[in-house]
CSV table of C-alpha atoms and ligand atoms in Angstrom, one decimal:
chain,number,residue,atom,x,y,z
I,1,UNK,CA,0.0,0.0,0.0
I,2,UNK,CA,1.5,3.3,-1.0
I,3,UNK,CA,0.2,6.5,0.4
I,4,UNK,CA,1.5,9.9,-0.5
I,5,UNK,CA,0.5,12.7,1.8
I,6,UNK,CA,0.8,16.2,0.5
I,7,UNK,CA,0.4,18.9,3.0
I,8,UNK,CA,-0.1,22.4,2.0
I,9,UNK,CA,-0.2,24.8,4.9
I,10,UNK,CA,-1.6,27.9,3.3
I,11,UNK,CA,-2.4,29.8,6.3
I,12,UNK,CA,0.1,31.0,9.0
I,13,UNK,CA,-2.2,29.9,11.8
I,14,UNK,CA,-1.7,26.2,10.9
I,15,UNK,CA,-4.0,23.7,9.6
I,16,UNK,CA,-6.9,25.6,8.3
I,17,UNK,CA,-6.2,24.7,4.7
I,18,UNK,CA,-4.4,21.5,5.2
I,19,UNK,CA,-5.0,19.3,2.1
I,20,UNK,CA,-4.4,15.7,2.1
I,21,UNK,CA,-4.2,13.8,-1.2
I,22,UNK,CA,-3.6,10.1,-1.6
I,23,UNK,CA,-3.1,7.5,-4.1
I,24,UNK,CA,-4.6,4.3,-2.6
I,25,UNK,CA,-6.4,1.3,-3.5
I,26,UNK,CA,-8.3,1.2,-0.2
I,27,UNK,CA,-11.6,3.1,-0.7
I,28,UNK,CA,-11.9,4.0,3.0
I,29,UNK,CA,-8.5,5.6,3.1
I,30,UNK,CA,-9.3,7.3,-0.2
I,31,UNK,CA,-12.5,8.9,1.1
I,32,UNK,CA,-10.8,10.1,4.3
I,33,UNK,CA,-7.8,11.4,2.4
I,34,UNK,CA,-9.8,13.2,-0.3
I,35,UNK,CA,-11.9,15.2,2.1
I,36,UNK,CA,-10.6,18.4,3.5
I,37,UNK,CA,-9.7,18.1,7.2
I,38,UNK,CA,-9.4,21.8,7.6
I,39,UNK,CA,-12.6,22.1,9.5
I,40,UNK,CA,-11.6,19.4,11.9
I,41,UNK,CA,-8.3,21.0,12.8
I,42,UNK,CA,-9.7,24.5,13.1
I,43,UNK,CA,-9.7,25.7,16.7
I,44,UNK,CA,-12.8,25.6,18.9
I,45,UNK,CA,-14.9,28.7,18.6
I,46,UNK,CA,-14.0,29.6,22.2
I,47,UNK,CA,-10.5,30.4,20.9
I,48,UNK,CA,-11.6,32.8,18.2
I,49,UNK,CA,-10.0,36.2,18.4
I,50,UNK,CA,-7.9,35.5,21.5
I,51,UNK,CA,-4.7,34.2,20.0
I,52,UNK,CA,-2.9,37.6,20.3
I,53,UNK,CA,-1.3,37.9,23.7
I,54,UNK,CA,0.6,40.9,24.8
I,55,UNK,CA,3.0,38.9,27.1
I,56,UNK,CA,3.9,36.4,24.5
I,57,UNK,CA,4.6,39.2,22.0
I,58,UNK,CA,6.6,41.4,24.4
I,59,UNK,CA,8.7,38.6,25.9
I,60,UNK,CA,9.8,37.8,22.4
I,61,UNK,CA,10.6,41.5,21.7
I,62,UNK,CA,12.6,41.7,24.9
I,63,UNK,CA,14.5,38.5,24.0
I,64,UNK,CA,15.3,40.1,20.6
I,65,UNK,CA,16.3,43.6,21.7
I,66,UNK,CA,17.5,42.9,25.3
I,67,UNK,CA,16.4,46.3,26.6
I,68,UNK,CA,16.5,47.5,30.1
I,69,UNK,CA,13.2,45.8,30.9
I,70,UNK,CA,10.5,47.7,32.8
I,71,UNK,CA,7.8,45.8,30.9
I,72,UNK,CA,6.4,42.5,32.0
I,73,UNK,CA,5.5,42.5,35.7
I,74,UNK,CA,8.2,40.5,37.5
I,75,UNK,CA,10.8,41.6,40.0
I,76,UNK,CA,14.4,40.9,39.0
I,77,UNK,CA,15.6,40.7,42.6
I,78,UNK,CA,15.7,37.6,44.9
I,79,UNK,CA,12.7,36.5,47.0
I,80,UNK,CA,13.3,36.4,50.8
I,81,UNK,CA,16.0,34.0,52.0
I,82,UNK,CA,13.7,32.1,54.3
I,83,UNK,CA,11.6,30.9,51.3
I,84,UNK,CA,14.6,29.8,49.4
I,85,UNK,CA,15.9,28.0,52.5
I,86,UNK,CA,12.5,26.4,53.0
I,87,UNK,CA,12.6,25.1,49.5
I,88,UNK,CA,16.0,23.5,50.0
I,89,UNK,CA,14.9,22.0,53.3
I,90,UNK,CA,11.6,20.7,51.8
I,91,UNK,CA,13.6,18.9,49.0
I,92,UNK,CA,15.0,16.5,51.6
I,93,UNK,CA,11.5,15.1,52.5
I,94,UNK,CA,10.7,12.2,50.1
I,95,UNK,CA,6.9,12.6,49.9
I,96,UNK,CA,7.2,16.3,49.2
I,97,UNK,CA,8.2,15.2,45.6
I,98,UNK,CA,4.8,13.5,45.2
I,99,UNK,CA,1.2,14.7,44.7
I,100,UNK,CA,-0.4,16.4,47.6
I,101,UNK,CA,-4.1,17.0,48.5
I,102,UNK,CA,-5.9,18.2,45.4
I,103,UNK,CA,-7.7,21.3,47.0
I,104,UNK,CA,-4.4,22.5,48.5
I,105,UNK,CA,-1.4,21.3,50.4
I,106,UNK,CA,-2.6,21.0,54.0
I,107,UNK,CA,0.3,23.0,55.5
I,108,UNK,CA,-0.3,25.9,53.0
I,109,UNK,CA,-4.1,26.1,53.3
I,110,UNK,CA,-3.8,26.1,57.1
I,111,UNK,CA,-1.1,28.8,57.0
I,112,UNK,CA,-3.2,30.9,54.7
I,113,UNK,CA,-6.3,30.4,56.8
I,114,UNK,CA,-4.3,31.5,59.9
I,115,UNK,CA,-3.1,34.6,58.2
I,116,UNK,CA,-6.3,35.6,56.5
I,117,UNK,CA,-8.4,34.9,59.6
I,118,UNK,CA,-6.5,37.8,61.1
I,119,UNK,CA,-6.7,40.0,58.0
I,120,UNK,CA,-10.4,39.4,57.4
I,121,UNK,CA,-11.2,39.3,61.1
I,122,UNK,CA,-13.2,36.1,60.7
I,123,UNK,CA,-12.5,32.4,61.2
I,124,UNK,CA,-11.5,31.0,57.8
I,125,UNK,CA,-11.4,27.3,57.4
I,126,UNK,CA,-8.4,26.4,55.2
I,127,UNK,CA,-9.7,23.0,54.3
I,128,UNK,CA,-13.0,24.2,52.8
I,129,UNK,CA,-12.7,27.9,52.2
I,130,UNK,CA,-9.3,28.1,50.4
I,131,UNK,CA,-8.1,26.4,47.3
I,132,UNK,CA,-4.5,26.6,46.0
I,133,UNK,CA,-3.8,26.8,42.3
I,134,UNK,CA,-1.1,27.0,39.7
I,135,UNK,CA,-0.7,30.7,39.8
I,136,UNK,CA,-3.5,33.1,40.4
I,137,UNK,CA,-4.1,32.9,36.7
I,138,UNK,CA,-5.5,29.4,37.4
I,139,UNK,CA,-7.6,30.7,40.3
I,140,UNK,CA,-9.1,33.2,37.9
I,141,UNK,CA,-9.6,30.6,35.2
I,142,UNK,CA,-11.4,28.3,37.7
I,143,UNK,CA,-13.7,31.2,38.7
I,144,UNK,CA,-14.8,31.8,35.2
I,145,UNK,CA,-15.1,28.1,34.4
I,146,UNK,CA,-17.1,27.4,37.5
I,147,UNK,CA,-19.7,30.2,37.4
I,148,UNK,CA,-20.1,31.6,33.9
I,149,UNK,CA,-22.8,29.9,31.7
I,150,UNK,CA,-22.9,30.6,28.0
I,151,UNK,CA,-24.5,34.0,27.5
I,152,UNK,CA,-23.9,35.2,31.1
I,153,UNK,CA,-22.6,38.7,31.4
I,154,UNK,CA,-19.4,39.7,33.3
I,155,UNK,CA,-19.0,43.3,34.4
I,156,UNK,CA,-15.4,44.4,34.6
I,157,UNK,CA,-13.7,47.7,35.4
I,158,UNK,CA,-11.3,49.1,32.9
I,159,UNK,CA,-8.3,48.9,32.9
I,160,UNK,CA,-8.4,45.2,33.8
I,161,UNK,CA,-5.7,42.5,33.9
I,162,UNK,CA,-5.9,41.4,30.2
I,163,UNK,CA,-6.7,37.7,30.8
I,164,UNK,CA,-10.2,38.5,32.2
I,165,UNK,CA,-11.4,39.1,28.6
I,166,UNK,CA,-10.3,35.8,27.0
I,167,UNK,CA,-11.3,33.9,30.2
I,168,UNK,CA,-14.8,35.3,29.8
I,169,UNK,CA,-14.9,34.3,26.2
I,170,UNK,CA,-13.6,30.8,26.9
I,171,UNK,CA,-16.4,30.3,29.4
I,172,UNK,CA,-19.0,31.5,26.8
I,173,UNK,CA,-19.6,34.8,28.7
I,174,UNK,CA,-20.0,38.3,27.5
I,175,UNK,CA,-17.8,41.1,28.8
I,176,UNK,CA,-19.4,44.3,29.9
I,177,UNK,CA,-16.5,46.8,30.5
I,178,UNK,CA,-16.9,50.0,32.5
I,179,UNK,CA,-13.9,52.4,32.3
I,180,UNK,CA,-12.4,54.4,35.1
I,181,UNK,CA,-12.4,58.0,34.0
I,182,UNK,CA,-9.5,60.4,34.9
I,183,UNK,CA,-10.6,63.6,36.4
I,184,UNK,CA,-9.3,66.8,34.8
I,185,UNK,CA,-5.6,67.2,35.5
I,186,UNK,CA,-5.4,63.7,37.1
I,187,UNK,CA,-1.9,63.0,38.6
I,188,UNK,CA,-2.7,60.0,40.9
I,189,UNK,CA,-4.4,56.7,40.3
I,190,UNK,CA,-6.9,58.0,43.0
I,191,UNK,CA,-8.0,60.6,40.4
I,192,UNK,CA,-9.3,57.8,38.1
I,193,UNK,CA,-12.9,57.2,39.1
I,194,UNK,CA,-16.1,55.3,38.3
I,195,UNK,CA,-19.2,57.1,37.2
I,196,UNK,CA,-21.9,55.3,39.4
I,197,UNK,CA,-24.5,55.7,36.7
I,198,UNK,CA,-22.2,54.1,34.1
I,199,UNK,CA,-21.4,51.3,36.4
I,200,UNK,CA,-25.0,50.5,37.1
I,201,UNK,CA,-25.9,50.7,33.4
I,202,UNK,CA,-23.5,47.7,32.8
I,203,UNK,CA,-25.5,45.5,35.3
I,204,UNK,CA,-28.6,43.6,34.2
I,205,UNK,CA,-30.5,40.5,35.1
I,206,UNK,CA,-28.0,38.7,32.9
I,207,UNK,CA,-25.0,39.7,35.0
I,208,UNK,CA,-23.4,36.7,36.7
I,209,UNK,CA,-20.1,38.0,37.7
I,210,UNK,CA,-18.4,41.3,38.7
I,211,UNK,CA,-14.6,41.3,38.7
I,212,UNK,CA,-12.3,43.9,40.2
I,213,UNK,CA,-8.6,44.1,40.6
I,214,UNK,CA,-7.3,46.2,43.6
I,215,UNK,CA,-4.5,47.4,43.7
I,216,UNK,CA,-5.0,47.6,40.0
I,217,UNK,CA,-2.8,46.5,37.2
I,218,UNK,CA,-1.8,48.6,35.3
I,219,UNK,CA,-3.1,51.8,36.9
I,220,UNK,CA,-2.2,51.2,40.6
I,221,UNK,CA,-5.6,52.3,41.8
I,222,UNK,CA,-6.7,51.1,45.2
I,223,UNK,CA,-10.5,51.3,45.5
I,224,UNK,CA,-11.6,53.2,48.6
I,225,UNK,CA,-14.1,51.9,51.0
I,226,UNK,CA,-16.8,54.1,49.6
I,227,UNK,CA,-16.1,52.9,46.0
I,228,UNK,CA,-16.2,49.3,47.2
I,229,UNK,CA,-19.5,50.0,49.0
I,230,UNK,CA,-21.0,51.3,45.7
I,231,UNK,CA,-19.8,48.1,43.9
I,232,UNK,CA,-21.1,45.9,46.7
I,233,UNK,CA,-24.5,47.6,46.4
I,234,UNK,CA,-24.6,46.6,42.8
I,235,UNK,CA,-23.7,43.0,43.6
I,236,UNK,CA,-26.5,42.8,46.1
I,237,UNK,CA,-29.1,44.6,43.9
I,238,UNK,CA,-28.4,42.4,40.9
I,239,UNK,CA,-27.5,39.3,42.9
I,240,UNK,CA,-24.1,38.9,41.4
I,241,UNK,CA,-20.9,37.0,42.4
I,242,UNK,CA,-17.8,39.1,42.9
I,243,UNK,CA,-14.3,38.1,42.0
I,244,UNK,CA,-11.7,40.3,43.7
I,245,UNK,CA,-8.2,39.9,42.2
I,246,UNK,CA,-5.9,41.1,45.1
I,247,UNK,CA,-2.5,39.8,44.0
I,248,UNK,CA,-0.9,43.1,44.9
I,249,UNK,CA,-2.6,43.4,48.3
I,250,UNK,CA,0.6,44.0,50.3
I,251,UNK,CA,1.9,46.7,47.9
I,252,UNK,CA,0.3,49.8,49.3
I,253,UNK,CA,2.1,53.1,49.2
I,254,UNK,CA,1.9,56.4,51.1
I,255,UNK,CA,-0.9,56.5,53.6
I,256,UNK,CA,-3.4,54.7,51.3
I,257,UNK,CA,-5.7,52.2,52.9
I,258,UNK,CA,-6.5,48.9,51.3
I,259,UNK,CA,-9.9,47.3,51.9
I,260,UNK,CA,-11.0,43.8,50.9
I,261,UNK,CA,-14.4,43.9,49.3
I,262,UNK,CA,-15.2,40.5,51.0
I,263,UNK,CA,-15.0,42.2,54.4
I,264,UNK,CA,-17.9,44.6,53.6
I,265,UNK,CA,-21.3,43.6,55.1
I,266,UNK,CA,-22.9,40.7,53.3
I,267,UNK,CA,-20.1,40.4,50.8
I,268,UNK,CA,-18.2,37.3,52.1
I,269,UNK,CA,-21.0,35.0,50.9
I,270,UNK,CA,-20.7,36.3,47.3
I,271,UNK,CA,-17.0,37.0,46.9
I,272,UNK,CA,-14.0,35.0,45.8
I,273,UNK,CA,-10.7,36.7,46.6
I,274,UNK,CA,-7.7,35.8,44.6
I,275,UNK,CA,-4.0,36.0,45.7
I,276,UNK,CA,-0.6,35.1,44.3
I,277,UNK,CA,2.5,33.7,46.1
I,278,UNK,CA,4.5,34.9,43.1
I,279,UNK,CA,3.5,38.6,43.8
I,280,UNK,CA,3.5,38.2,47.5
I,281,UNK,CA,7.1,36.9,47.8
I,282,UNK,CA,8.6,38.3,44.5
I,283,UNK,CA,9.0,34.9,42.8
I,284,UNK,CA,6.5,35.0,39.9
I,285,UNK,CA,8.1,31.8,38.4
I,286,UNK,CA,6.8,29.8,41.3
I,287,UNK,CA,3.3,30.1,39.8
I,288,UNK,CA,1.3,29.3,42.9
I,289,UNK,CA,-1.9,31.2,43.8
I,290,UNK,CA,-5.0,30.8,45.8
I,291,UNK,CA,-8.7,31.7,46.1
I,292,UNK,CA,-10.4,32.4,49.4
I,293,UNK,CA,-14.2,32.4,49.7
I,294,UNK,CA,-17.2,30.5,51.1
I,295,UNK,CA,-17.0,26.7,51.0
I,296,UNK,CA,-20.1,26.5,48.8
I,297,UNK,CA,-18.3,28.5,46.0
I,298,UNK,CA,-14.8,27.2,46.5
I,299,UNK,CA,-16.1,23.6,46.1
I,300,UNK,CA,-17.0,24.3,42.4
I,301,UNK,CA,-13.6,25.7,41.7
I,302,UNK,CA,-12.2,22.5,43.2
I,303,UNK,CA,-14.3,20.5,40.7
I,304,UNK,CA,-12.6,22.3,37.9
I,305,UNK,CA,-9.2,21.8,39.6
I,306,UNK,CA,-9.7,18.1,40.3
I,307,UNK,CA,-10.5,17.6,36.6
I,308,UNK,CA,-7.7,19.7,35.1
I,309,UNK,CA,-4.5,20.3,37.1
I,310,UNK,CA,-5.4,18.2,40.2
I,311,UNK,CA,-2.8,19.9,42.4
I,312,UNK,CA,-0.4,22.8,42.4
I,313,UNK,CA,3.2,21.5,42.9
I,314,UNK,CA,3.7,20.1,46.4
I,315,UNK,CA,7.2,21.3,47.1
I,316,UNK,CA,6.5,24.9,46.2
I,317,UNK,CA,3.4,24.9,48.4
I,318,UNK,CA,5.4,23.6,51.3
I,319,UNK,CA,8.0,26.3,51.0
I,320,UNK,CA,5.3,29.0,50.5
I,321,UNK,CA,3.6,27.7,53.7
I,322,UNK,CA,6.8,28.3,55.6
I,323,UNK,CA,6.9,31.9,54.2
I,324,UNK,CA,3.2,32.5,55.1
I,325,UNK,CA,3.8,31.2,58.7
I,326,UNK,CA,6.8,33.4,59.0
I,327,UNK,CA,4.9,36.5,57.8
I,328,UNK,CA,1.9,35.7,60.0
I,329,UNK,CA,4.1,35.7,63.0
I,330,UNK,CA,5.3,39.3,62.2
I,331,UNK,CA,2.2,40.6,60.5
I,332,UNK,CA,2.1,44.4,60.5
I,333,UNK,CA,5.5,44.7,62.1
I,334,UNK,CA,8.4,46.7,60.8
I,335,UNK,CA,11.0,44.3,59.3
I,336,UNK,CA,8.3,41.9,57.9
I,337,UNK,CA,8.6,41.3,54.2
I,338,UNK,CA,5.0,42.6,53.7
I,339,UNK,CA,6.1,46.0,55.1
I,340,UNK,CA,9.6,46.1,53.8
I,341,UNK,CA,8.8,45.3,50.1
I,342,UNK,CA,6.4,48.2,49.6
I,343,UNK,CA,8.8,50.5,51.5
I,344,UNK,CA,11.6,49.5,49.0
I,345,UNK,CA,9.3,49.7,46.0
I,346,UNK,CA,8.0,53.2,46.9
I,347,UNK,CA,11.5,54.6,46.6
I,348,UNK,CA,11.8,53.1,43.2
I,349,UNK,CA,8.4,54.3,42.2
I,350,UNK,CA,9.4,57.8,43.1
I,351,UNK,CA,12.7,57.7,41.2
I,352,UNK,CA,11.0,56.3,38.0
I,353,UNK,CA,8.2,58.9,38.4
I,354,UNK,CA,10.7,61.8,38.5
I,355,UNK,CA,12.7,60.6,35.5
I,356,UNK,CA,9.6,60.0,33.4
I,357,UNK,CA,8.3,63.5,34.3
I,358,UNK,CA,11.6,65.0,33.1
I,359,UNK,CA,11.2,63.4,29.7
I,360,UNK,CA,7.7,65.0,29.6
I,361,UNK,CA,5.8,61.7,30.1
I,362,UNK,CA,3.5,62.9,32.9
I,363,UNK,CA,3.1,59.7,34.9
I,364,UNK,CA,0.1,58.8,37.0
I,365,UNK,CA,1.4,58.1,40.5
I,366,UNK,CA,0.2,54.7,41.6
I,367,UNK,CA,-1.3,54.2,45.1
I,368,UNK,CA,-0.3,50.5,45.0
I,369,UNK,CA,1.0,47.6,42.9
I,370,UNK,CA,4.0,47.2,40.7
I,371,UNK,CA,3.1,49.6,37.8
I,372,UNK,CA,2.9,53.2,36.6
I,373,UNK,CA,1.2,54.6,33.6
I,374,UNK,CA,2.9,57.5,31.8
I,375,UNK,CA,1.5,59.7,29.1
I,376,UNK,CA,3.6,59.8,25.9
I,377,UNK,CA,1.6,62.4,24.0
I,378,UNK,CA,4.3,65.1,24.6
I,379,UNK,CA,7.0,63.0,23.0
I,380,UNK,CA,5.9,63.9,19.5
I,381,UNK,CA,6.2,60.3,18.2
I,382,UNK,CA,4.4,59.6,15.0
I,383,UNK,CA,4.0,56.4,13.0
I,384,UNK,CA,2.7,55.5,9.6
I,385,UNK,CA,1.0,52.3,10.7
I,386,UNK,CA,-2.7,52.8,11.2
I,387,UNK,CA,-3.3,49.0,11.9
I,388,UNK,CA,-1.8,48.9,15.3
I,389,UNK,CA,-2.7,50.8,18.5
I,390,UNK,CA,-0.4,53.8,19.1
I,391,UNK,CA,0.7,52.5,22.5
I,392,UNK,CA,1.9,49.3,21.0
I,393,UNK,CA,3.9,51.2,18.4
I,394,UNK,CA,5.4,53.5,21.0
I,395,UNK,CA,6.5,50.5,23.2
I,396,UNK,CA,8.0,48.8,20.2
I,397,UNK,CA,9.8,51.9,19.1
I,398,UNK,CA,11.2,52.5,22.6
I,399,UNK,CA,12.4,48.9,23.0
I,400,UNK,CA,14.2,49.1,19.6
I,401,UNK,CA,15.5,52.6,19.7
I,402,UNK,CA,15.9,53.6,23.3
I,403,UNK,CA,16.6,50.1,24.8
I,404,UNK,CA,13.9,50.5,27.3
I,405,UNK,CA,11.0,48.1,27.8
I,406,UNK,CA,7.4,49.0,28.7
I,407,UNK,CA,3.9,47.5,28.1
I,408,UNK,CA,1.1,49.0,26.0
I,409,UNK,CA,-1.9,49.4,28.3
I,410,UNK,CA,-4.6,49.1,25.6
I,411,UNK,CA,-4.1,45.4,26.1
I,412,UNK,CA,-5.9,46.0,29.4
I,413,UNK,CA,-9.0,47.4,27.6
I,414,UNK,CA,-11.8,46.1,25.5
I,415,UNK,CA,-11.5,47.0,21.9
I,416,UNK,CA,-14.4,49.4,22.3
I,417,UNK,CA,-12.6,51.5,24.9
I,418,UNK,CA,-8.9,50.9,24.0
I,419,UNK,CA,-8.7,54.4,22.4
I,420,UNK,CA,-9.1,55.8,26.0
I,421,UNK,CA,-5.6,54.7,27.0
I,422,UNK,CA,-3.4,54.6,23.8
I,423,UNK,CA,-1.6,57.8,24.8
I,424,UNK,CA,-0.1,55.9,27.8
I,425,UNK,CA,2.4,53.2,28.3
I,426,UNK,CA,3.0,51.1,31.5
I,427,UNK,CA,6.3,50.8,33.4
I,428,UNK,CA,7.1,48.2,36.1
I,429,UNK,CA,9.3,49.7,38.8
I,430,UNK,CA,9.6,46.4,40.9
I,431,UNK,CA,13.2,46.1,39.7
I,432,UNK,CA,16.6,45.8,41.2
I,433,UNK,CA,18.6,49.0,42.0
I,434,UNK,CA,20.8,48.1,39.0
I,435,UNK,CA,17.9,47.8,36.6
I,436,UNK,CA,16.3,51.0,37.9
I,437,UNK,CA,19.6,52.9,37.6
I,438,UNK,CA,20.0,51.8,34.0
I,439,UNK,CA,16.5,52.9,33.2
I,440,UNK,CA,17.0,56.2,34.9
I,441,UNK,CA,20.1,56.7,32.8
I,442,UNK,CA,18.2,56.1,29.6
I,443,UNK,CA,15.4,58.5,30.6
I,444,UNK,CA,17.9,61.2,31.7
I,445,UNK,CA,19.8,61.0,28.4
I,446,UNK,CA,16.4,61.2,26.6
I,447,UNK,CA,15.4,64.3,28.6
I,448,UNK,CA,18.7,66.0,27.7
I,449,UNK,CA,18.0,65.3,23.9
I,450,UNK,CA,14.6,66.8,24.3
I,451,UNK,CA,15.5,70.0,26.2
D,1,LIG,N1,-3.8,39.1,38.5
D,1,LIG,C1,-3.1,40.2,38.2
D,1,LIG,C2,-3.8,41.5,38.4
D,1,LIG,C3,-1.8,40.2,37.7
D,1,LIG,O1,-1.1,41.3,37.5
D,1,LIG,C4,-1.3,38.9,37.5
D,1,LIG,C5,0.1,38.8,36.9
D,1,LIG,N2,1.0,38.5,37.8
D,1,LIG,C6,-2.0,37.8,37.8
D,1,LIG,C7,-3.3,37.9,38.3
D,1,LIG,C8,-1.5,36.4,37.6
D,1,LIG,O2,-0.5,36.1,38.6
D,1,LIG,P1,0.2,34.7,38.8
D,1,LIG,O3,1.6,34.8,38.3
D,1,LIG,O4,0.1,34.4,40.2
D,1,LIG,O5,-0.6,33.7,37.9
D,2,LIG,N1,1.0,40.1,35.5
D,2,LIG,C1,2.2,40.4,34.8
D,2,LIG,C2,2.1,41.8,34.2
D,2,LIG,O1,1.1,42.4,34.3
D,2,LIG,C3,2.7,39.5,33.8
D,2,LIG,C4,1.7,38.4,33.3
D,2,LIG,C5,2.3,37.6,32.2
D,2,LIG,O2,3.5,37.7,31.9
D,2,LIG,N2,1.6,36.7,31.7
D,2,LIG,O3,3.1,42.3,33.7
């Protein structure tokens, strides 16, 4: 039997126009071969339009141009010694190299429950009210998969961490974005506010989920208690589930106050709060996260987990448990990592702010988190390409021509509202002294060229 397969991949995305021809005496093989299999190998509808990913694109540009990278949100300094030591120590225990409890490694969920019981001022049961996941990305994914039915609406505040949009789509939901609007002359993330009428207009009987991120990526906004109360009122009025992404919860600057929406009256029962060990301990590559909420909601996320990843890595959870135990013992005290990290980052935030301002970029000072938005409209940069958002072009130009990496924030908006942010770019200031110094040098040289 002789079969000749001839593959013609006509489309860059892969198999859409894959054609198979065959010379064969077997009629069954001949029928299969002569039919186009392009339909079969096309991606599922849930993937349509979500193949472009800002992180994938910019990681590749960074690898090509090797800029001083204030782009993707990861620190380039070491995590606390006690975590690295805990990892080494854990590696000596044979069973730590095996699977652990699916819902979360017992030592970690107990440590998190102890710590969050203090923070929330309620008794949290680690075995039923917490799930650990592979990064907070997975906790987010599980939330969408657990609760969004096809056609359900998901209200989100813009700017939002980019994956909320494809995750809504993959669950069959419909995104209803509500942008924060800068007040005239806004200089701080606190000046970006919600219009209560615009927020309420996004809610309807179809709304299933409301998702917030505080402190916000990329703006750095921390929602005030009264803003959270307004959102909570919407959740009650429309009987909606709230997802609160709080991966930057310890990174609070100046005298800002961080409030968890789950601690507002009546909100525990309808809120899932998401956290990240990667952000908490400056080790994003550990990809371990968690969700905290009522047992009746967490159990559905566990169903998704048991049938997809099953567990997050045991050894990492063990070492993170040691870190959480350590921090719980010194919670709120000077010298604790949760106090020292924001103290250190605030200095870097202020240095980067000043240098950006000197170039004429007019940054928005963030109240929390890792990131700062800066306005590039005074730079006088123009591009011929009308097919790509201006902020993407500015970031690409800056990486290639100034050797400085940043991220285009229109990736954090729906296509409908992306135009609201294309004059800005996002800088990550959670970087080593050396990286910040190199970035400041680039910005200072740039400022001299301009003035
Ligand atoms: N939420 C926000 C707001 C983020 O910025 C990120 C990126 N770190 C994540 C979730 C995902 O974090 P992780 O690395 O824990 O998956
Ligand atoms: N959360 C990080 C950021 O906003 C990076 C996420 C990623 O690289 N996928 O930069």
